[in-house]
C-alpha positions as YAML, in Angstrom:
chain: A
units: angstrom
residues:
- id: 1
  name: MET
  ca: [151.21, 128.65, 152.95]
- id: 2
  name: GLN
  ca: [151.22, 125.47, 154.98]
- id: 3
  name: GLU
  ca: [150.52, 123.36, 151.91]
- id: 4
  name: ILE
  ca: [152.50, 125.37, 149.34]
- id: 5
  name: CYS
  ca: [155.66, 125.65, 151.46]
- id: 6
  name: ALA
  ca: [155.31, 122.20, 153.06]
- id: 7
  name: LEU
  ca: [155.55, 123.66, 156.57]
- id: 8
  name: GLY
  ca: [154.28, 120.56, 158.28]
- id: 9
  name: GLY
  ca: [151.57, 120.80, 160.91]
- id: 10
  name: LYS
  ca: [149.33, 123.69, 161.82]
- id: 11
  name: ARG
  ca: [151.28, 124.54, 164.99]
- id: 12
  name: ASN
  ca: [154.56, 124.79, 163.10]
- id: 13
  name: THR
  ca: [152.96, 126.94, 160.41]
- id: 14
  name: ASN
  ca: [151.47, 129.31, 163.02]
- id: 15
  name: ARG
  ca: [154.83, 129.54, 164.80]
- id: 16
  name: ILE
  ca: [156.63, 130.46, 161.57]
- id: 17
  name: LEU
  ca: [153.99, 133.01, 160.56]
- id: 18
  name: ALA
  ca: [154.04, 134.60, 164.04]
- id: 19
  name: ARG
  ca: [157.82, 134.96, 163.81]
- id: 20
  name: ILE
  ca: [157.65, 136.53, 160.35]
- id: 21
  name: GLU
  ca: [154.94, 138.87, 161.63]
- id: 22
  name: SER
  ca: [157.06, 139.89, 164.64]
- id: 23
  name: GLU
  ca: [159.91, 140.72, 162.22]
- id: 24
  name: GLY
  ca: [157.57, 143.14, 160.44]
- id: 25
  name: TYR
  ca: [157.12, 141.35, 157.10]
- id: 26
  name: LEU
  ca: [153.49, 140.36, 157.70]
- id: 27
  name: ARG
  ca: [150.46, 141.85, 159.38]
- id: 28
  name: SER
  ca: [147.36, 139.99, 160.43]
- id: 29
  name: PHE
  ca: [143.70, 140.44, 161.28]
- id: 30
  name: ARG
  ca: [140.84, 138.14, 162.22]
- id: 31
  name: ARG
  ca: [138.16, 136.80, 159.91]
- id: 32
  name: GLN
  ca: [136.77, 133.34, 160.64]
- id: 33
  name: GLN
  ca: [140.43, 132.64, 161.33]
- id: 34
  name: LYS
  ca: [143.61, 134.68, 161.42]
- id: 35
  name: VAL
  ca: [144.57, 136.09, 158.01]
- id: 36
  name: TYR
  ca: [148.12, 137.18, 157.20]
- id: 37
  name: VAL
  ca: [149.01, 139.69, 154.49]
- id: 38
  name: LEU
  ca: [152.32, 141.25, 153.52]
- id: 39
  name: SER
  ca: [153.19, 144.48, 155.29]
- id: 40
  name: LYS
  ca: [154.88, 147.35, 153.45]
- id: 41
  name: LYS
  ca: [158.26, 145.89, 154.48]
- id: 42
  name: GLY
  ca: [157.25, 142.44, 153.19]
- id: 43
  name: ARG
  ca: [156.02, 143.85, 149.86]
- id: 44
  name: GLU
  ca: [159.34, 145.69, 149.42]
- id: 45
  name: VAL
  ca: [161.30, 142.44, 149.95]
- id: 46
  name: ILE
  ca: [159.45, 140.59, 147.18]
- id: 47
  name: GLY
  ca: [159.03, 143.64, 144.93]
- id: 48
  name: SER
  ca: [155.23, 143.82, 145.06]
- id: 49
  name: GLU
  ca: [153.27, 147.04, 144.92]
- id: 50
  name: ARG
  ca: [149.84, 145.44, 145.38]
- id: 51
  name: LYS
  ca: [148.44, 146.21, 148.81]
- id: 52
  name: VAL
  ca: [145.79, 143.86, 150.17]
- id: 53
  name: SER
  ca: [143.31, 145.35, 152.60]
- id: 54
  name: SER
  ca: [140.75, 143.53, 154.68]
- id: 55
  name: GLY
  ca: [137.94, 144.50, 152.25]
- id: 56
  name: GLY
  ca: [136.12, 142.62, 149.50]
- id: 57
  name: TYR
  ca: [139.21, 142.08, 147.35]
- id: 58
  name: LEU
  ca: [140.74, 139.99, 150.12]
- id: 59
  name: GLU
  ca: [137.80, 137.58, 150.03]
- id: 60
  name: HIS
  ca: [138.18, 137.42, 146.25]
- id: 61
  name: ALA
  ca: [141.92, 136.68, 146.56]
- id: 62
  name: LEU
  ca: [141.27, 133.98, 149.19]
- id: 63
  name: MET
  ca: [138.76, 132.29, 146.88]
- id: 64
  name: ARG
  ca: [141.29, 132.45, 144.06]
- id: 65
  name: ASN
  ca: [143.90, 130.84, 146.32]
- id: 66
  name: ASP
  ca: [141.46, 128.06, 147.27]
- id: 67
  name: ILE
  ca: [140.88, 127.34, 143.59]
- id: 68
  name: TYR
  ca: [144.65, 127.34, 142.96]
- id: 69
  name: LEU
  ca: [145.09, 124.65, 145.60]
- id: 70
  name: ALA
  ca: [142.03, 122.68, 144.41]
- id: 71
  name: LEU
  ca: [143.49, 122.58, 140.87]
- id: 72
  name: ASP
  ca: [146.77, 121.21, 142.25]
- id: 73
  name: LYS
  ca: [148.83, 124.43, 141.96]
- id: 74
  name: PRO
  ca: [149.09, 124.90, 138.17]
- id: 75
  name: LYS
  ca: [152.51, 126.21, 137.10]
- id: 76
  name: ASP
  ca: [151.08, 128.64, 134.53]
- id: 77
  name: TRP
  ca: [148.68, 130.41, 136.95]
- id: 78
  name: ARG
  ca: [148.31, 133.97, 135.61]
- id: 79
  name: ILE
  ca: [146.18, 136.50, 137.49]
- id: 80
  name: GLU
  ca: [144.12, 139.06, 135.56]
- id: 81
  name: CYS
  ca: [145.87, 138.43, 132.24]
- id: 82
  name: PRO
  ca: [143.96, 140.21, 129.42]
- id: 83
  name: VAL
  ca: [142.64, 138.15, 126.51]
- id: 84
  name: THR
  ca: [141.86, 139.96, 123.25]
- id: 85
  name: TYR
  ca: [140.10, 138.70, 120.15]
- id: 86
  name: THR
  ca: [138.34, 140.07, 117.09]
- id: 87
  name: GLY
  ca: [134.60, 140.16, 117.68]
- id: 88
  name: LYS
  ca: [131.62, 141.34, 115.66]
- id: 89
  name: TYR
  ca: [132.28, 143.90, 112.94]
- id: 90
  name: ASN
  ca: [136.06, 143.29, 113.34]
- id: 91
  name: ARG
  ca: [136.04, 145.08, 116.68]
- id: 92
  name: LYS
  ca: [138.70, 144.21, 119.21]
- id: 93
  name: GLN
  ca: [137.17, 142.65, 122.30]
- id: 94
  name: ARG
  ca: [139.02, 142.41, 125.57]
- id: 95
  name: ILE
  ca: [138.25, 140.11, 128.49]
- id: 96
  name: ILE
  ca: [140.20, 140.05, 131.73]
- id: 97
  name: PRO
  ca: [139.53, 136.76, 133.49]
- id: 98
  name: ASP
  ca: [140.46, 136.48, 137.15]
- id: 99
  name: VAL
  ca: [142.84, 133.66, 136.22]
- id: 100
  name: LEU
  ca: [144.25, 132.24, 133.00]
- id: 101
  name: THR
  ca: [145.72, 128.74, 133.37]
- id: 102
  name: THR
  ca: [145.85, 125.25, 131.91]
- id: 103
  name: VAL
  ca: [143.61, 122.54, 133.33]
- id: 104
  name: LYS
  ca: [144.01, 119.00, 131.97]
- id: 105
  name: ARG
  ca: [146.13, 120.33, 129.08]
- id: 106
  name: ARG
  ca: [143.42, 122.83, 128.06]
- id: 107
  name: LEU
  ca: [143.59, 126.61, 128.30]
- id: 108
  name: THR
  ca: [141.08, 127.65, 130.96]
- id: 109
  name: LEU
  ca: [139.73, 131.08, 131.87]
- id: 110
  name: ILE
  ca: [138.51, 131.32, 135.45]
- id: 111
  name: GLU
  ca: [136.03, 133.85, 136.85]
- id: 112
  name: ILE
  ca: [135.40, 134.24, 140.55]
- id: 113
  name: ASP
  ca: [131.92, 135.50, 141.41]
- id: 114
  name: ARG
  ca: [131.27, 136.70, 144.93]
- id: 115
  name: THR
  ca: [129.07, 139.79, 144.71]
- id: 116
  name: GLN
  ca: [129.06, 140.77, 141.02]
- id: 117
  name: ARG
  ca: [125.68, 141.87, 139.69]
- id: 118
  name: MET
  ca: [124.08, 139.21, 137.48]
- id: 119
  name: GLN
  ca: [123.71, 141.79, 134.70]
- id: 120
  name: GLU
  ca: [127.53, 142.14, 134.65]
- id: 121
  name: ASN
  ca: [127.94, 138.36, 134.79]
- id: 122
  name: ARG
  ca: [125.61, 138.06, 131.78]
- id: 123
  name: LYS
  ca: [127.85, 140.43, 129.79]
- id: 124
  name: LYS
  ca: [130.91, 138.39, 130.73]
- id: 125
  name: ILE
  ca: [129.22, 135.10, 129.81]
- id: 126
  name: GLU
  ca: [128.14, 136.55, 126.46]
- id: 127
  name: LEU
  ca: [131.72, 137.68, 125.75]
- id: 128
  name: TYR
  ca: [133.14, 134.29, 126.73]
- id: 129
  name: ALA
  ca: [130.56, 132.48, 124.58]
- id: 130
  name: ASP
  ca: [131.43, 134.75, 121.63]
- id: 131
  name: LEU
  ca: [135.16, 134.14, 122.17]
- id: 132
  name: GLN
  ca: [134.65, 130.37, 122.26]
- id: 133
  name: ALA
  ca: [132.46, 130.33, 119.14]
- id: 134
  name: ARG
  ca: [134.82, 132.53, 117.11]
- id: 135
  name: TYR
  ca: [137.86, 130.53, 118.23]
- id: 136
  name: TYR
  ca: [136.21, 127.28, 117.17]
- id: 137
  name: ARG
  ca: [135.03, 128.67, 113.79]
- id: 138
  name: LYS
  ca: [138.47, 130.09, 113.06]
- id: 139
  name: THR
  ca: [140.64, 127.13, 114.16]
- id: 140
  name: MET
  ca: [138.24, 124.15, 114.27]
- id: 141
  name: LYS
  ca: [139.97, 123.26, 117.53]
- id: 142
  name: THR
  ca: [138.57, 123.02, 121.05]
- id: 143
  name: PRO
  ca: [138.18, 126.56, 122.41]
- id: 144
  name: PRO
  ca: [139.40, 127.62, 125.85]
- id: 145
  name: ALA
  ca: [137.25, 126.38, 128.71]
- id: 146
  name: VAL
  ca: [135.59, 128.87, 131.03]
- id: 147
  name: GLN
  ca: [134.93, 128.13, 134.69]
- id: 148
  name: PHE
  ca: [132.86, 130.34, 136.98]
- id: 149
  name: TYR
  ca: [133.30, 129.75, 140.70]
- id: 150
  name: THR
  ca: [130.73, 131.26, 143.02]
- id: 151
  name: VAL
  ca: [129.84, 131.34, 146.70]
- id: 152
  name: SER
  ca: [126.27, 130.01, 146.89]
- id: 153
  name: ASP
  ca: [123.94, 127.51, 145.27]
- id: 154
  name: VAL
  ca: [121.50, 130.31, 144.43]
- id: 155
  name: ARG
  ca: [124.17, 132.32, 142.56]
- id: 156
  name: ALA
  ca: [125.40, 129.16, 140.83]
- id: 157
  name: GLU
  ca: [121.89, 128.36, 139.57]
- id: 158
  name: LYS
  ca: [121.40, 131.92, 138.29]
- id: 159
  name: LEU
  ca: [124.72, 131.70, 136.43]
- id: 160
  name: ARG
  ca: [123.78, 128.30, 134.96]
- id: 161
  name: ARG
  ca: [120.48, 129.76, 133.74]
- id: 162
  name: ILE
  ca: [122.35, 132.60, 132.00]
- id: 163
  name: VAL
  ca: [124.76, 130.08, 130.41]
- id: 164
  name: ARG
  ca: [121.77, 128.11, 129.04]
- id: 165
  name: GLU
  ca: [120.07, 131.29, 127.75]
- id: 166
  name: VAL
  ca: [123.25, 132.42, 125.99]
- id: 167
  name: SER
  ca: [123.81, 128.89, 124.59]
- id: 168
  name: ALA
  ca: [127.47, 128.96, 125.58]
- id: 169
  name: MET
  ca: [129.66, 126.13, 124.28]
- id: 170
  name: ASP
  ca: [131.73, 125.26, 127.30]
- id: 171
  name: ILE
  ca: [131.13, 127.39, 130.38]
- id: 172
  name: GLU
  ca: [131.07, 125.49, 133.64]
- id: 173
  name: VAL
  ca: [129.63, 126.94, 136.87]
- id: 174
  name: MET
  ca: [130.80, 125.60, 140.24]
- id: 175
  name: ARG
  ca: [130.21, 126.48, 143.85]
- id: 176
  name: ILE
  ca: [133.34, 126.73, 145.93]
...
């Protein structure tokens, strides 16, 4: 919030957030640092129905927010926007990336990997590789890029190995 809303220094940001919390629009809890989420009253004000708890989804959302800031706050940042295409045997395939956005004027599908089983990641990578190959064959244009962000070097290396095994066109794996 400090960066997105240009709130100035850390002290000013904390003061503003504490005031909003005291007015009942936010609630907070401790992780490595204090984390604020919208309360029921705050969600009603902005028209959101999505409740964020202190569980695993919160960590996922925080990683997604870090990537948003690292990519310089893209204007077309779409969360969990389904992508459909015609796969093998003219079957409709559906992929739901964590984020769909444009990076350096190229459509980019972003996956955030924290605790997903590698078997599930392999299925996703295979689908993304199929999507990219079919897009290229059909249009002869550069297919959407795919970026996997993960939490450890070990997970990143396992994902890179899967990408090599699948022979994916343009899937990048990064550690956040």
